[in-house]
Short mmCIF file of C-alpha atoms in Angstrom, two decimals:
data_model
loop_
_atom_site.label_atom_id
_atom_site.label_comp_id
_atom_site.label_asym_id
_atom_site.label_seq_id
_atom_site.Cartn_x
_atom_site.Cartn_y
_atom_site.Cartn_z
CA UNK E 1 21.55 3.23 -13.31
CA UNK E 2 20.85 3.35 -9.62
CA UNK E 3 17.51 5.04 -9.13
CA UNK E 4 17.94 8.39 -7.43
CA UNK E 5 16.08 7.56 -4.31
CA UNK E 6 17.68 4.29 -3.40
CA UNK E 7 20.75 5.72 -1.87
CA UNK E 8 21.66 7.36 1.43
CA UNK E 9 22.44 11.10 1.60
CA UNK E 10 26.22 10.70 1.57
CA UNK E 11 26.02 8.28 -1.33
CA UNK E 12 24.19 10.73 -3.53
CA UNK E 13 26.40 13.74 -3.05
CA UNK E 14 27.76 15.24 -6.27
CA UNK E 15 30.10 18.14 -6.96
CA UNK E 16 27.07 20.29 -7.37
CA UNK E 17 25.58 19.45 -4.03
CA UNK E 18 25.10 22.52 -1.82
CA UNK E 19 27.49 22.95 1.06
CA UNK E 20 24.71 22.46 3.61
CA UNK E 21 23.74 19.17 2.05
CA UNK E 22 27.33 18.04 2.13
CA UNK E 23 27.76 18.99 5.81
CA UNK E 24 24.46 17.29 6.67
CA UNK E 25 25.38 14.07 4.81
CA UNK E 26 28.86 13.82 6.26
CA UNK E 27 27.58 14.46 9.78
CA UNK E 28 24.84 11.87 9.26
CA UNK E 29 27.52 9.37 8.22
CA UNK E 30 29.54 10.17 11.34
CA UNK E 31 26.54 9.70 13.56
CA UNK E 32 25.69 6.31 12.04
CA UNK E 33 29.27 5.18 12.40
CA UNK E 34 29.20 6.40 16.03
CA UNK E 35 31.97 8.88 15.55
CA UNK E 36 29.47 11.15 17.21
CA UNK E 37 27.98 9.27 20.16
CA UNK E 38 24.42 9.28 21.42
CA UNK E 39 23.80 12.33 23.61
CA UNK E 40 26.81 14.18 22.23
CA UNK E 41 26.46 17.90 21.63
CA UNK E 42 27.45 19.15 18.20
CA UNK E 43 27.75 22.93 18.05
CA UNK E 44 27.12 25.14 15.04
CA UNK E 45 30.55 26.59 15.08
CA UNK E 46 32.18 23.20 15.41
CA UNK E 47 30.28 21.99 12.36
CA UNK E 48 31.10 25.18 10.46
CA UNK E 49 34.82 24.99 11.32
CA UNK E 50 35.17 21.34 10.55
CA UNK E 51 33.79 21.94 7.11
CA UNK E 52 35.45 25.26 6.43
CA UNK E 53 32.04 26.79 6.15
CA UNK E 54 30.18 29.72 7.61
CA UNK E 55 27.45 29.32 10.21
CA UNK E 56 24.52 29.60 7.78
CA UNK E 57 25.06 26.29 5.93
CA UNK E 58 26.05 24.60 9.24
CA UNK E 59 22.68 25.76 10.67
CA UNK E 60 20.79 24.50 7.67
CA UNK E 61 22.60 21.18 7.89
CA UNK E 62 21.45 20.88 11.53
CA UNK E 63 17.77 21.33 10.50
CA UNK E 64 18.26 18.69 7.88
CA UNK E 65 19.82 16.30 10.39
CA UNK E 66 16.77 16.91 12.63
CA UNK E 67 14.38 16.00 9.83
CA UNK E 68 16.31 12.71 9.56
CA UNK E 69 15.85 12.20 13.28
CA UNK E 70 19.55 11.93 13.94
CA UNK E 71 19.79 14.98 16.15
CA UNK E 72 17.53 17.09 18.42
CA UNK E 73 18.07 20.82 18.15
CA UNK E 74 18.98 22.49 21.40
CA UNK E 75 18.36 26.28 21.33
CA UNK E 76 21.51 28.32 21.90
CA UNK E 77 23.63 25.21 22.02
CA UNK E 78 23.55 23.28 18.84
CA UNK E 79 22.35 19.70 18.21
CA UNK E 80 22.31 16.70 20.43
CA UNK E 81 22.70 13.27 18.83
CA UNK E 82 19.52 11.24 19.39
CA UNK E 83 19.50 7.76 20.91
CA UNK E 84 17.90 4.82 19.21
CA UNK E 85 15.16 3.73 21.55
CA UNK E 86 13.62 0.23 21.49
CA UNK E 87 10.25 1.82 20.47
CA UNK E 88 11.86 3.64 17.60
CA UNK E 89 13.50 0.42 16.40
CA UNK E 90 10.26 -1.46 16.63
CA UNK E 91 8.21 1.28 14.78
CA UNK E 92 10.82 1.83 12.07
CA UNK E 93 11.07 -1.89 11.37
CA UNK E 94 7.34 -2.24 11.33
CA UNK E 95 7.22 0.47 8.63
CA UNK E 96 9.91 -1.24 6.58
CA UNK E 97 8.05 -4.56 6.82
CA UNK E 98 4.78 -2.87 5.85
CA UNK E 99 6.32 -1.33 2.72
CA UNK E 100 8.08 -4.47 1.60
CA UNK E 101 5.33 -6.90 2.27
CA UNK E 102 3.12 -4.74 0.08
CA UNK E 103 5.38 -4.80 -2.92
CA UNK E 104 3.86 -5.86 -6.23
CA UNK E 105 6.73 -6.01 -8.74
CA UNK E 106 6.08 -4.37 -12.07
CA UNK E 107 6.66 -6.94 -14.81
CA UNK E 108 7.69 -4.25 -17.35
CA UNK E 109 10.77 -3.38 -15.39
CA UNK E 110 11.65 -6.95 -14.25
CA UNK E 111 14.94 -7.16 -16.23
CA UNK E 112 16.33 -3.87 -15.11
CA UNK E 113 15.46 -4.71 -11.55
CA UNK E 114 17.05 -8.12 -11.70
CA UNK E 115 20.21 -6.43 -13.01
CA UNK E 116 20.15 -3.82 -10.28
CA UNK E 117 19.61 -6.40 -7.58
CA UNK E 118 22.48 -8.50 -8.85
CA UNK E 119 24.78 -5.47 -8.82
CA UNK E 120 23.68 -4.65 -5.32
CA UNK E 121 24.24 -8.20 -4.04
CA UNK E 122 27.77 -7.99 -5.44
CA UNK E 123 28.29 -4.83 -3.51
CA UNK E 124 27.07 -6.54 -0.32
CA UNK E 125 29.43 -9.43 -0.98
CA UNK E 126 32.36 -7.06 -1.51
CA UNK E 127 31.46 -5.13 1.73
CA UNK E 128 31.37 -8.48 3.59
CA UNK E 129 34.78 -9.42 2.28
CA UNK E 130 36.28 -6.09 3.26
CA UNK E 131 34.36 -6.00 6.55
CA UNK E 132 33.20 -2.53 5.59
CA UNK E 133 30.26 -2.01 7.91
CA UNK E 134 29.07 1.37 6.62
CA UNK E 135 29.25 0.18 2.99
CA UNK E 136 27.25 -2.95 3.94
CA UNK E 137 24.66 -0.81 5.75
CA UNK E 138 24.45 1.41 2.61
CA UNK E 139 24.15 -1.60 0.32
CA UNK E 140 21.51 -3.18 2.61
CA UNK E 141 19.54 0.06 2.42
CA UNK E 142 19.95 0.11 -1.36
CA UNK E 143 18.73 -3.46 -1.55
CA UNK E 144 15.59 -2.83 0.49
CA UNK E 145 14.92 0.29 -1.47
CA UNK E 146 15.12 -1.67 -4.68
CA UNK E 147 12.58 -4.09 -3.42
CA UNK E 148 10.22 -1.29 -2.49
CA UNK E 149 10.80 0.49 -5.74
CA UNK E 150 10.04 -2.65 -7.78
CA UNK E 151 6.36 -1.70 -7.62
CA UNK E 152 7.15 1.38 -9.64
CA UNK E 153 5.50 3.64 -7.10
CA UNK E 154 7.78 6.66 -6.60
CA UNK E 155 5.53 8.17 -3.95
CA UNK E 156 6.04 5.29 -1.48
CA UNK E 157 9.79 5.58 -2.06
CA UNK E 158 9.72 9.29 -1.48
CA UNK E 159 7.90 9.13 1.82
CA UNK E 160 10.20 6.42 3.00
CA UNK E 161 13.25 8.30 1.82
CA UNK E 162 13.51 10.52 4.84
CA UNK E 163 13.71 7.46 7.11
CA UNK E 164 16.75 6.20 5.13
CA UNK E 165 19.45 7.48 7.48
CA UNK E 166 17.63 6.12 10.54
CA UNK E 167 17.06 2.73 8.92
CA UNK E 168 20.73 2.59 7.97
CA UNK E 169 21.60 3.45 11.53
CA UNK E 170 19.60 0.43 12.80
CA UNK E 171 21.38 -1.86 10.32
CA UNK E 172 24.72 -0.51 11.28
CA UNK E 173 24.13 -1.04 14.96
CA UNK E 174 23.11 -4.67 14.38
CA UNK E 175 26.09 -5.55 12.25
CA UNK E 176 28.54 -3.63 14.49
CA UNK E 177 27.38 -5.76 17.42
CA UNK E 178 27.04 -8.97 15.44
CA UNK E 179 29.45 -8.86 12.42
CA UNK E 180 28.70 -12.58 11.85
CA UNK E 181 25.18 -11.61 10.91
CA UNK E 182 26.31 -9.89 7.67
CA UNK E 183 26.69 -13.26 5.89
CA UNK E 184 23.22 -14.32 7.11
CA UNK E 185 21.67 -11.10 5.86
CA UNK E 186 23.40 -11.51 2.51
CA UNK E 187 22.02 -15.06 2.07
CA UNK E 188 18.53 -13.93 3.12
CA UNK E 189 18.73 -11.10 0.63
CA UNK E 190 19.56 -13.57 -2.12
CA UNK E 191 16.41 -15.53 -1.13
CA UNK E 192 14.29 -12.41 -1.17
CA UNK E 193 15.59 -11.36 -4.52
CA UNK E 194 14.83 -14.81 -5.92
CA UNK E 195 11.27 -14.86 -4.68
CA UNK E 196 10.38 -11.21 -5.37
CA UNK E 197 8.42 -11.97 -8.50
CA UNK E 198 6.64 -15.02 -7.14
CA UNK E 199 2.88 -15.09 -7.52
CA UNK E 200 2.34 -16.12 -3.87
CA UNK E 201 2.47 -12.71 -2.25
CA UNK E 202 1.61 -14.03 1.28
CA UNK E 203 4.63 -16.31 1.13
CA UNK E 204 6.83 -13.44 0.03
CA UNK E 205 5.43 -11.25 2.80
CA UNK E 206 6.32 -14.08 5.30
CA UNK E 207 9.88 -14.08 4.02
CA UNK E 208 10.12 -10.34 4.47
CA UNK E 209 8.73 -10.49 8.01
CA UNK E 210 11.03 -13.31 8.95
CA UNK E 211 14.10 -11.59 7.53
CA UNK E 212 13.48 -8.28 9.23
CA UNK E 213 12.39 -9.60 12.62
CA UNK E 214 15.12 -12.23 12.85
CA UNK E 215 17.85 -9.74 11.87
CA UNK E 216 16.95 -7.45 14.73
CA UNK E 217 15.66 -10.15 17.05
CA UNK E 218 17.78 -9.54 20.12
CA UNK E 219 17.46 -5.75 19.70
CA UNK E 220 13.69 -5.96 20.00
CA UNK E 221 10.90 -8.22 18.97
CA UNK E 222 9.13 -6.88 15.90
CA UNK E 223 5.32 -7.01 16.06
CA UNK E 224 3.86 -9.22 13.37
CA UNK X 1 27.95 29.28 20.91
CA UNK X 2 28.81 30.87 24.29
CA UNK X 3 27.41 33.83 26.15
CA UNK X 4 28.87 37.16 25.25
CA UNK X 5 30.49 39.08 28.12
CA UNK X 6 30.39 42.89 27.77
CA UNK X 7 34.18 43.05 27.15
CA UNK X 8 34.00 41.12 23.87
CA UNK X 9 33.82 43.33 20.80
CA UNK X 10 30.42 43.27 19.07
CA UNK X 11 29.86 40.41 16.65
CA UNK X 12 28.17 41.53 13.44
CA UNK X 13 24.49 40.45 13.03
CA UNK X 14 24.30 38.85 16.43
CA UNK X 15 20.69 37.98 17.16
CA UNK X 16 19.28 38.81 20.64
CA UNK X 17 19.05 35.85 23.01
CA UNK X 18 15.28 35.83 22.93
CA UNK X 19 15.30 35.21 19.18
CA UNK X 20 17.80 32.41 19.67
CA UNK X 21 15.51 30.64 22.13
CA UNK X 22 12.51 31.09 19.87
CA UNK X 23 14.35 30.08 16.70
CA UNK X 24 12.65 26.70 16.43
CA UNK X 25 9.31 28.23 17.13
CA UNK X 26 9.91 30.87 14.54
CA UNK X 27 11.06 28.39 11.97
CA UNK X 28 7.99 26.19 12.57
CA UNK X 29 5.78 29.23 12.35
CA UNK X 30 7.33 30.41 9.07
CA UNK X 31 7.07 26.82 7.79
CA UNK X 32 3.34 26.77 8.53
CA UNK X 33 2.85 30.14 6.87
CA UNK X 34 4.63 29.00 3.71
CA UNK X 35 2.70 25.74 3.73
CA UNK X 36 -0.53 27.61 3.96
CA UNK X 37 0.44 29.81 0.98
CA UNK X 38 1.35 26.67 -0.97
CA UNK X 39 -1.86 24.89 -0.08
CA UNK X 40 -3.94 27.92 -0.97
CA UNK X 41 -2.40 27.88 -4.37
CA UNK X 42 -0.79 31.24 -4.06
CA UNK X 43 2.09 30.18 -6.26
CA UNK X 44 1.89 28.66 -9.71
CA UNK X 45 3.27 25.16 -10.17
CA UNK X 46 6.90 25.32 -11.22
CA UNK X 47 7.23 28.87 -9.90
CA UNK X 48 10.59 29.80 -8.39
CA UNK X 49 10.52 30.46 -4.65
CA UNK X 50 13.01 33.18 -3.87
CA UNK X 51 14.12 33.17 -0.25
CA UNK X 52 14.43 36.94 -0.11
CA UNK X 53 10.99 37.40 -1.67
CA UNK X 54 9.38 34.98 0.72
CA UNK X 55 11.06 36.62 3.64
CA UNK X 56 9.77 40.07 2.63
CA UNK X 57 6.30 38.67 2.02
CA UNK X 58 5.95 37.19 5.55
CA UNK X 59 8.05 39.91 7.05
CA UNK X 60 10.89 37.83 8.61
CA UNK X 61 14.58 37.54 7.94
CA UNK X 62 15.86 35.09 5.27
CA UNK X 63 17.33 32.69 7.83
CA UNK X 64 14.10 31.11 9.11
CA UNK X 65 12.73 31.00 5.59
CA UNK X 66 15.78 29.02 4.39
CA UNK X 67 15.34 26.63 7.35
CA UNK X 68 11.61 26.34 6.79
CA UNK X 69 12.15 25.37 3.17
CA UNK X 70 14.44 22.55 4.25
CA UNK X 71 11.59 21.23 6.44
CA UNK X 72 8.99 21.67 3.68
CA UNK X 73 10.92 19.76 1.13
CA UNK X 74 9.57 16.53 2.63
CA UNK X 75 5.97 17.49 1.69
CA UNK X 76 7.18 17.34 -1.97
CA UNK X 77 5.15 20.53 -2.50
CA UNK X 78 8.45 22.20 -3.30
CA UNK X 79 11.51 20.89 -4.95
CA UNK X 80 15.11 21.92 -4.60
CA UNK X 81 17.44 22.15 -7.59
CA UNK X 82 21.16 22.23 -7.09
CA UNK X 83 22.53 25.78 -7.25
CA UNK X 84 19.16 27.14 -8.24
CA UNK X 85 17.10 27.05 -5.12
CA UNK X 86 13.51 26.04 -4.62
CA UNK X 87 10.51 25.77 -6.93
CA UNK X 88 6.87 24.94 -6.47
CA UNK X 89 6.45 21.31 -7.54
CA UNK X 90 4.84 20.74 -10.97
CA UNK X 91 1.16 19.55 -10.88
CA UNK X 92 0.57 15.90 -10.32
CA UNK X 93 -0.07 13.74 -13.36
CA UNK X 94 -2.43 10.74 -13.49
CA UNK X 95 0.34 8.30 -12.72
CA UNK X 96 1.40 10.19 -9.65
CA UNK X 97 -2.17 10.42 -8.52
CA UNK X 98 -2.68 6.68 -8.61
CA UNK X 99 0.70 6.19 -6.93
CA UNK X 100 -0.38 8.57 -4.21
CA UNK X 101 -3.65 6.71 -3.73
CA UNK X 102 -1.85 3.36 -3.49
CA UNK X 103 0.50 4.75 -0.86
CA UNK X 104 -2.40 6.19 1.08
CA UNK X 105 -4.23 2.87 0.87
CA UNK X 106 -1.21 0.99 2.25
CA UNK X 107 -0.67 3.35 5.17
CA UNK X 108 -4.28 3.99 6.24
CA UNK X 109 -5.37 0.29 6.05
CA UNK X 110 -2.38 -0.57 8.28
CA UNK X 111 -2.98 2.36 10.61
CA UNK X 112 -6.63 1.40 11.18
CA UNK X 113 -5.67 -2.24 11.72
CA UNK X 114 -3.21 -1.17 14.44
CA UNK X 115 -5.64 1.36 15.97
CA UNK X 116 -8.60 -1.07 16.28
CA UNK X 117 -10.05 -1.64 18.82
CA UNK X 118 -10.16 2.13 19.41
CA UNK X 119 -11.61 1.99 22.93
CA UNK X 120 -14.80 3.71 24.01
CA UNK X 121 -13.35 7.17 24.10
CA UNK X 122 -11.70 6.73 20.73
CA UNK X 123 -14.92 5.50 19.14
CA UNK X 124 -16.71 8.51 20.57
CA UNK X 125 -14.24 10.88 18.98
CA UNK X 126 -14.58 8.99 15.73
CA UNK X 127 -18.34 9.30 15.78
CA UNK X 128 -18.12 12.99 16.61
CA UNK X 129 -15.70 13.56 13.66
CA UNK X 130 -18.02 11.54 11.43
CA UNK X 131 -21.00 13.73 12.45
CA UNK X 132 -19.05 16.87 11.71
CA UNK X 133 -18.10 15.56 8.30
CA UNK X 134 -21.74 14.61 7.57
CA UNK X 135 -22.90 18.03 8.64
CA UNK X 136 -20.36 19.84 6.45
CA UNK X 137 -21.38 17.61 3.58
CA UNK X 138 -25.01 18.31 4.11
CA UNK X 139 -24.16 21.99 3.89
CA UNK X 140 -22.57 21.47 0.49
CA UNK X 141 -25.43 19.39 -0.84
CA UNK X 142 -27.87 22.10 0.34
CA UNK X 143 -26.06 24.83 -1.43
CA UNK X 144 -25.98 22.82 -4.67
CA UNK X 145 -24.35 24.61 -7.58
CA UNK X 146 -23.53 27.60 -5.38
CA UNK X 147 -21.15 25.51 -3.29
CA UNK X 148 -18.72 24.89 -6.19
CA UNK X 149 -17.05 28.28 -6.04
CA UNK X 150 -17.25 28.59 -2.29
CA UNK X 151 -13.66 28.07 -1.09
CA UNK X 152 -14.48 28.42 2.59
CA UNK X 153 -17.27 25.83 2.44
CA UNK X 154 -15.28 23.24 0.54
CA UNK X 155 -12.19 24.01 2.65
CA UNK X 156 -14.19 23.33 5.79
CA UNK X 157 -15.61 20.10 4.24
CA UNK X 158 -12.12 18.78 3.39
CA UNK X 159 -10.84 19.74 6.87
CA UNK X 160 -13.67 17.66 8.38
CA UNK X 161 -12.88 14.77 6.02
CA UNK X 162 -9.21 14.85 7.07
CA UNK X 163 -10.12 15.12 10.73
CA UNK X 164 -12.27 11.96 10.54
CA UNK X 165 -9.38 9.99 8.99
CA UNK X 166 -6.98 11.45 11.51
CA UNK X 167 -8.80 9.93 14.49
CA UNK X 168 -7.83 6.43 13.63
CA UNK X 169 -4.47 7.35 12.08
CA UNK X 170 -3.33 9.09 15.21
CA UNK X 171 -4.33 6.15 17.34
CA UNK X 172 -2.19 3.67 15.42
CA UNK X 173 0.76 3.95 17.83
CA UNK X 174 3.47 4.21 15.24
CA UNK X 175 4.65 7.80 14.87
CA UNK X 176 6.33 7.10 11.52
CA UNK X 177 3.07 5.97 9.98
CA UNK X 178 1.37 9.12 11.31
CA UNK X 179 4.19 11.29 9.94
CA UNK X 180 4.11 9.69 6.50
CA UNK X 181 0.38 9.94 6.30
CA UNK X 182 0.77 13.71 7.11
CA UNK X 183 3.31 14.12 4.37
CA UNK X 184 0.82 12.52 1.95
CA UNK X 185 -1.92 14.78 3.28
CA UNK X 186 -0.26 17.80 1.71
CA UNK X 187 0.03 15.93 -1.61
CA UNK X 188 -3.62 14.87 -1.43
CA UNK X 189 -4.58 18.43 -0.99
CA UNK X 190 -2.66 19.21 -4.18
CA UNK X 191 -4.39 16.46 -5.95
CA UNK X 192 -7.76 17.99 -5.13
CA UNK X 193 -6.53 21.26 -6.56
CA UNK X 194 -5.16 19.67 -9.65
CA UNK X 195 -8.31 17.80 -10.31
CA UNK X 196 -10.44 20.78 -9.24
CA UNK X 197 -13.56 18.68 -9.63
CA UNK X 198 -15.16 20.49 -6.73
CA UNK X 199 -16.85 18.26 -4.26
CA UNK X 200 -19.10 15.93 -6.26
CA UNK X 201 -18.97 12.89 -4.05
CA UNK X 202 -20.36 14.16 -0.79
CA UNK X 203 -23.23 11.65 -0.50
CA UNK X 204 -20.93 8.70 -1.28
CA UNK X 205 -18.26 9.87 1.15
CA UNK X 206 -20.79 10.32 4.01
CA UNK X 207 -22.11 6.78 3.49
CA UNK X 208 -18.64 5.30 3.27
CA UNK X 209 -17.50 7.13 6.40
CA UNK X 210 -20.54 5.72 8.21
CA UNK X 211 -19.61 2.20 7.18
CA UNK X 212 -16.01 2.78 8.29
CA UNK X 213 -17.09 4.07 11.67
CA UNK X 214 -19.36 1.08 12.06
CA UNK X 215 -16.56 -1.34 11.20
CA UNK X 216 -14.06 0.40 13.53
CA UNK X 217 -16.54 0.51 16.35
CA UNK X 218 -17.10 -3.25 16.02
CA UNK X 219 -13.50 -3.68 17.30
CA UNK X 220 -12.50 -6.13 14.55
CA UNK X 221 -9.21 -4.96 12.96
CA UNK X 222 -9.74 -6.87 9.72
CA UNK X 223 -13.27 -5.50 9.23
CA UNK X 224 -11.96 -1.97 9.96
CA UNK X 225 -9.14 -2.38 7.49
CA UNK X 226 -11.49 -3.73 4.84
CA UNK X 227 -13.89 -0.80 5.23
CA UNK X 228 -11.03 1.73 4.95
CA UNK X 229 -9.74 -0.17 1.86
CA UNK X 230 -13.16 -0.06 0.20
CA UNK X 231 -13.59 3.61 0.85
CA UNK X 232 -10.15 4.57 -0.43
CA UNK X 233 -10.52 2.48 -3.56
CA UNK X 234 -13.75 4.26 -4.34
CA UNK X 235 -12.14 7.69 -3.63
CA UNK X 236 -9.34 6.77 -5.97
CA UNK X 237 -11.77 5.64 -8.64
CA UNK X 238 -13.80 8.87 -8.40
CA UNK X 239 -10.68 11.05 -8.39
CA UNK X 240 -9.24 9.35 -11.47
CA UNK X 241 -12.53 9.62 -13.35
CA UNK X 242 -12.74 13.30 -12.41
CA UNK X 243 -9.19 13.86 -13.64
CA UNK X 244 -10.38 13.44 -17.20
CA UNK X 245 -10.52 10.97 -20.02
CA UNK X 246 -7.69 8.52 -20.60
CA UNK X 247 -6.07 9.64 -17.36
CA UNK X 248 -4.91 12.93 -18.81
CA UNK X 249 -3.74 15.42 -16.16
CA UNK X 250 -6.31 17.80 -14.86
CA UNK X 251 -6.32 21.44 -15.57
CA UNK X 252 -3.12 23.06 -14.34
CA UNK X 253 -4.93 25.92 -12.67
CA UNK X 254 -4.83 26.06 -8.94
CA UNK X 255 -8.04 27.94 -8.30
CA UNK X 256 -10.31 26.57 -5.71
#
């Protein structure tokens, strides 16, 4: 019952996913987990060989990775893993804050949303127990997506969708450097979920801003 | 990928080095061509987009077409189905139109807040864009009924409209907001086609743009944001009314 757009590319793969989509998703995952480091060159043939594929889907996967902002295509060479700059972090988090502060939950779907949020919080809890950073980053992304989707506006979700891998990358970096923060995020998420339907939207927006800026505080200060 | 010394046996379908270097340029070019075809309404909503067909039509090989379609998916003008390939997205319904407007409202009111104060040079560009929009609008009012079927005239008018909005959007300093607004731009274009109400709100739009320019020039971010909000809410209201009674979807035709 997870809405289709609330997941990251590797979480929404099915047996029917095209090979190029699979290669792109798995490579995105590897970049976020820093198995490919910033500045590393990934060649087309390397990507093709690693996935037992021909060069055509590998090439398509690289274009996809570029639209996610995870690599920069280098003609005749392949793709170079991008670095997360402080500006990018600031701008991405400003966008996430903007979207979430503007949420107006749709009363008609309140029950389904509460259920989905509860399931997601359980997943976060389980990731915390297992110290599974990637799974927590995925659950965190799912959680924020659920908040944004609670307005019932599929267009806002769609345009934010492409930033998913990059947002997950930011979260992963923070919790990889500060694993103790996972528990803080989880408890803040519980507070956000509880106040999502409150009538006082300005207060809710404040909670969102505080959560997002504090979480990434020493990475960069988020503009109000 | 390494260079090929002469001693190595020929690799099938190897592209010349020049093409390799220009691959990104080619892909972007093909992407623009396909976008133009889509925006001109050359394909029916729901129509299947065969890669081979498209490649023949724009006279390139299938590879850049395949890559261009990956890029174009983000505009939501086309959709990809597993194992089936790409299709032109179905026409927008009333719900999607109001969602689109709400998304636009959120992005543009924030963009203008971030962009204000624009600075003297920015205000000048804004005023110039405002004048061009007003002139294009005056041309349409002058032509009266005759303007309705004139694709070039309305196309120019919409381009001036977009250009005016772009002045403050591009100055917001957050590339992601600019990018997302662009992605919505293609959708908005579709909305105009779906509604196909012609341009019936020229006088209102000119007046509202003047008020926006005034508010932005004042240098007050809140006033600027409020003016953009007021304009977009009225645009939304007019579009939804034009879409037909009870919010039924507009005619599915994609004529201009």
